[in-house]
Coordinates of C-alpha atoms in Angstrom, one line a residue:
Chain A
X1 CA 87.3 47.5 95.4
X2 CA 91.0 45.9 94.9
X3 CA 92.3 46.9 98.6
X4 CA 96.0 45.8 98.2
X5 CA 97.4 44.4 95.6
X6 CA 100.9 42.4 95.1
X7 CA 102.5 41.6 92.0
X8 CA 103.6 39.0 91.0
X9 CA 101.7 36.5 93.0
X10 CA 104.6 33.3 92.3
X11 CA 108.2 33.6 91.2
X12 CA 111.3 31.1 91.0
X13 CA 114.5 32.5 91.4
X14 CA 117.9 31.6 91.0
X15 CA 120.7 32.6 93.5
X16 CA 122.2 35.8 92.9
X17 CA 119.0 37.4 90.5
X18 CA 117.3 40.3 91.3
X19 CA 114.1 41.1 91.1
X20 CA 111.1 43.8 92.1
X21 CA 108.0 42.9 94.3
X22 CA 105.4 45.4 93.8
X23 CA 102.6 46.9 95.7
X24 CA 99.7 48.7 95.7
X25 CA 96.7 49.9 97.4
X26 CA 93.7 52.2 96.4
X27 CA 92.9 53.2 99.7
X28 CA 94.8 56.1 100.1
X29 CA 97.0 54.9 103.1
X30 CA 99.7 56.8 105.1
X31 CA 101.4 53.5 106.1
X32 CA 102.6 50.9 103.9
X33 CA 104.8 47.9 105.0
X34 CA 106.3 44.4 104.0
X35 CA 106.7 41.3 105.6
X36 CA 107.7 37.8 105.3
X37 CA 106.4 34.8 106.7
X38 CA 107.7 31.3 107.2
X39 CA 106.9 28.1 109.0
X40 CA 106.7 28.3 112.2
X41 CA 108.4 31.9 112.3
X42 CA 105.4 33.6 112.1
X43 CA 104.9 37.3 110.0
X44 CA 108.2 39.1 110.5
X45 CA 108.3 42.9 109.4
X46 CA 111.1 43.6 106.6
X47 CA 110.8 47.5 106.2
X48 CA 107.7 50.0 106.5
X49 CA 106.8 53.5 105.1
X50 CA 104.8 55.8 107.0
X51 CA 104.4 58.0 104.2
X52 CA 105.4 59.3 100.6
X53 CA 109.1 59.5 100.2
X54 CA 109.9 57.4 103.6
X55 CA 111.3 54.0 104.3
X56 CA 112.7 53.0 107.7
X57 CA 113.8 49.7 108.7
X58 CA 112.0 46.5 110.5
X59 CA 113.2 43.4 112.5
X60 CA 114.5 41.6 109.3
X61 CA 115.5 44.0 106.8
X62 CA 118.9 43.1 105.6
X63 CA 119.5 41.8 101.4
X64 CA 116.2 43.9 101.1
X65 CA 115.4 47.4 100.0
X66 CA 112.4 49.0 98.9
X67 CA 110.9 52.9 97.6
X68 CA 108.3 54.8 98.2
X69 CA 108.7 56.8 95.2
X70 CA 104.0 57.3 95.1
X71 CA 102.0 57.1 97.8
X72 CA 100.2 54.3 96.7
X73 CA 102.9 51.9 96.1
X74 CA 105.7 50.4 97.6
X75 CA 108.4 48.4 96.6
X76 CA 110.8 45.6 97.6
X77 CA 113.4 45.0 95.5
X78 CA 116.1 41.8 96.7
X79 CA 119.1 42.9 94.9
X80 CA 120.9 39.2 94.8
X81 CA 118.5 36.5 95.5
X82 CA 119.6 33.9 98.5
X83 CA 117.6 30.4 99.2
X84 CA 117.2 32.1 102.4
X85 CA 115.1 34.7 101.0
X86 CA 113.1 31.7 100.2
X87 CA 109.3 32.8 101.8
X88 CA 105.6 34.0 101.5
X89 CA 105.6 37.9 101.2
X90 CA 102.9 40.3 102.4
X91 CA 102.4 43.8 102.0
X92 CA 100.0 45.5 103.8
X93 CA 98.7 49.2 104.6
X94 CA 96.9 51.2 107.1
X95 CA 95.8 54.6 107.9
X96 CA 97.9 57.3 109.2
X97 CA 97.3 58.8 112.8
X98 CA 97.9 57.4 116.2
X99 CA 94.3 55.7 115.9
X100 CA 94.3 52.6 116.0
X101 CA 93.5 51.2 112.9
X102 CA 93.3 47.6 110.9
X103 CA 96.0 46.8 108.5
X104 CA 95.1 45.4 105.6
X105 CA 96.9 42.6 103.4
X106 CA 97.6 41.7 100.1
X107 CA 97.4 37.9 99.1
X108 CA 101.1 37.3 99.2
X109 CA 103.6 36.5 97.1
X110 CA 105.0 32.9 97.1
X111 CA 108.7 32.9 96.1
X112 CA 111.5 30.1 95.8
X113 CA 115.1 31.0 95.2
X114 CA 116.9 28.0 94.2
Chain B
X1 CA 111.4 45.3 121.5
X2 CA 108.0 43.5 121.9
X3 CA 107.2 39.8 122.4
X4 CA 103.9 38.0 121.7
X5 CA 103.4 34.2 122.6
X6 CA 100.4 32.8 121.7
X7 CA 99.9 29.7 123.6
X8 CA 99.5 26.6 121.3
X9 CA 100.6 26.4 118.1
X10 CA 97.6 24.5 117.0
X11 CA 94.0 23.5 118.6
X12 CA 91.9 21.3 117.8
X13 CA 88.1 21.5 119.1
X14 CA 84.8 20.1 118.6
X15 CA 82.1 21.3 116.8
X16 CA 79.7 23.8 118.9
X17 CA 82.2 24.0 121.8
X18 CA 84.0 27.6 122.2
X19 CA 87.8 28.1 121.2
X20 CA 89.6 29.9 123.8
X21 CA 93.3 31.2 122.4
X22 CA 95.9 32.8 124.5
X23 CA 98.4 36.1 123.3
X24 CA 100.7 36.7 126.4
X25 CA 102.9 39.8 125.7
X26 CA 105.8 41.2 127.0
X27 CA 107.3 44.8 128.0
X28 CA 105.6 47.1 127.6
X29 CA 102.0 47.4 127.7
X30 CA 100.5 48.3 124.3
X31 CA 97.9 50.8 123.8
X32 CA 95.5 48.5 122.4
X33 CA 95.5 45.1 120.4
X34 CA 94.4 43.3 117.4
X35 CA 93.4 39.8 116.0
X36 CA 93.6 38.5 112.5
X37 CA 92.2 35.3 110.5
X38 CA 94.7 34.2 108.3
X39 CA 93.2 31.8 105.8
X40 CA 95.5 29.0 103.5
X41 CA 97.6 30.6 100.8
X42 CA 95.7 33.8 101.9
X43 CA 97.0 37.0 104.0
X44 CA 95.6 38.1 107.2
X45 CA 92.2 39.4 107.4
X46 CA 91.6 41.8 110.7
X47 CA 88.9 40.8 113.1
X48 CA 89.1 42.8 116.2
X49 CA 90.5 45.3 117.6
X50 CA 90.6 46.2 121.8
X51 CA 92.0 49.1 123.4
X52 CA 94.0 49.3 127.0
X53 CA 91.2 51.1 128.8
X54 CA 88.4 48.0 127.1
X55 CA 88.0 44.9 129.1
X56 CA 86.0 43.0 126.7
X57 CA 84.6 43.6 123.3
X58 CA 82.5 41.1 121.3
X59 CA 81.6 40.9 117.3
X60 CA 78.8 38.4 116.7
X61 CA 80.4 34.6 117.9
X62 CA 83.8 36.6 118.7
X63 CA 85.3 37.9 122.2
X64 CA 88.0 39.4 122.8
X65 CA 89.2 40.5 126.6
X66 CA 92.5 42.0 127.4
X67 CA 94.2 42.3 130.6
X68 CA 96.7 44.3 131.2
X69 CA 97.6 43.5 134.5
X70 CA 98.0 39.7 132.9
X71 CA 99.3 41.3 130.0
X72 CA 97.2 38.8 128.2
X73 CA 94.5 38.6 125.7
X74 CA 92.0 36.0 125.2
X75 CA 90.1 35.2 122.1
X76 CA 87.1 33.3 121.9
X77 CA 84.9 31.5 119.4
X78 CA 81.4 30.6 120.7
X79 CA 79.3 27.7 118.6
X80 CA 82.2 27.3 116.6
X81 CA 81.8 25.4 113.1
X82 CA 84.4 24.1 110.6
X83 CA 84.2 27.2 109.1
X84 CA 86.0 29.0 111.9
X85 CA 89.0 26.9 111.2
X86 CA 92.3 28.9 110.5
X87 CA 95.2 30.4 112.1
X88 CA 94.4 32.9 114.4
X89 CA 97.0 36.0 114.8
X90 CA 97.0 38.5 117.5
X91 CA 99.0 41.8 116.9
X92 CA 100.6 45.0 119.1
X93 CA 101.8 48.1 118.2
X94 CA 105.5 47.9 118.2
X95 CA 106.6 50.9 120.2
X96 CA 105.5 54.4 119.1
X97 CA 102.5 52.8 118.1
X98 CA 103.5 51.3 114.8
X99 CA 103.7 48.9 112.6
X100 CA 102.5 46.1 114.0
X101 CA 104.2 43.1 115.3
X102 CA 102.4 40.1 115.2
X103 CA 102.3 36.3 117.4
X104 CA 102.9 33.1 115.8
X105 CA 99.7 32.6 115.7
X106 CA 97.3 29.5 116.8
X107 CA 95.9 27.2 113.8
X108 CA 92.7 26.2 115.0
X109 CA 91.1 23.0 113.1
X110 CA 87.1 22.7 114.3
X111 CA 86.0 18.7 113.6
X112 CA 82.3 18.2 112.7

């Protein structure tokens, strides 16, 4: 019963690394998407998937990209780190259809770029 | 695009008393509207979820109303305990009905 799941969970970077943030749920979800979230800023959407092979953009997308290569994961990848890429990262997934329907998180991943 | 205010950024109530929180949206109305717990070092965890054409809709201590009109949704906690403390998010379907765009939220602290 894992839900989502984000990997890693912490990382330290230094300015100008690269570096993959991985995710995954086992609930057989259309939509998949990945946010940030910092003090006083609130959950911002980075990019979203509404399905296998798709990627579109959110509100804050730029020094990110991200793949949909499987249904069941999605990645974010920040191709040169910047200290304002400093944040909490979520990745969540819901159902597809125009339902309404409950997204579901991962635990987030905590990363510093120094 | 859509804006959510939610309207404190943190509360602070006494034990047994009901929590009352405020998400003001605006543009356009959205077809229905969600609130989240989000726990320390944890991610969101959904709570409820009401649609346009539902004026109130309640899950155990929790209510929910939403006014269109207002464009507003309230959020209460009845006989609340210091267990109920957290940051409370509401969220709306950005337009086309996804993904979600959430408030600020409202970090509610209940004192024994």
């Amino acid at each position: 019963n894992a839900g989502v799941t984000q990997t890693p969970k912490f990382r330290v970077l230094k300015t100008g690394q690269s570096m993959t943030l991985l995710c995954a749920q086992d609930m057989n979800h259309e939509y998949m998407y990945w946010y940030r979230q910092d003090p006083g800023m609130g959950l911002r959407l980075i990019h979203y998937s509404v399905g296998e092979g798709t990627t579109a953009k959110g509100e804050v997308p730029d020094g990110y990209n991200v793949s949909r290569l499987k249904k069941q994961n999605f990645l974010l990848g920040l191709e040169s780190a910047a200290p304002s890429q400093t944040s909490v990262y979520f990745c969540a997934s819901s159902s597809l259809g125009r339902a309404a329907t409950e997204a579901f998180f991962g635990q987030g991943t905590r990363l510093t770029v120094v | 695009s859509q804006k959510i205010e939610q309207n404190s950024e943190a509360l602070n109530i006494q034990e047994g008393k009901t929590a009352t929180l405020t998400c003001n949206y605006t543009n356009y109305s959205p077809a229905y509207l969600q609130w989240y717990r989000q726990d320390p070092g944890r991610g969101p965890v959904f709570l409820l979820l009401i649609r346009e054409n539902e004026k109130e809709k309640r899950k155990e201590r929790l209510k929910v109303t939403f006014d269109t009109t207002l464009k507003q949704s309230l959020f209460h906690i009845t006989a609340s305990q210091p267990a109920d403390s957290a940051t409370y998010l509401c969220a709306l379907p950005s337009l086309g009905n996804t993904p979600l765009v959430f408030g600020k939220g409202t970090r509610l602290s209940v004192i024994a």
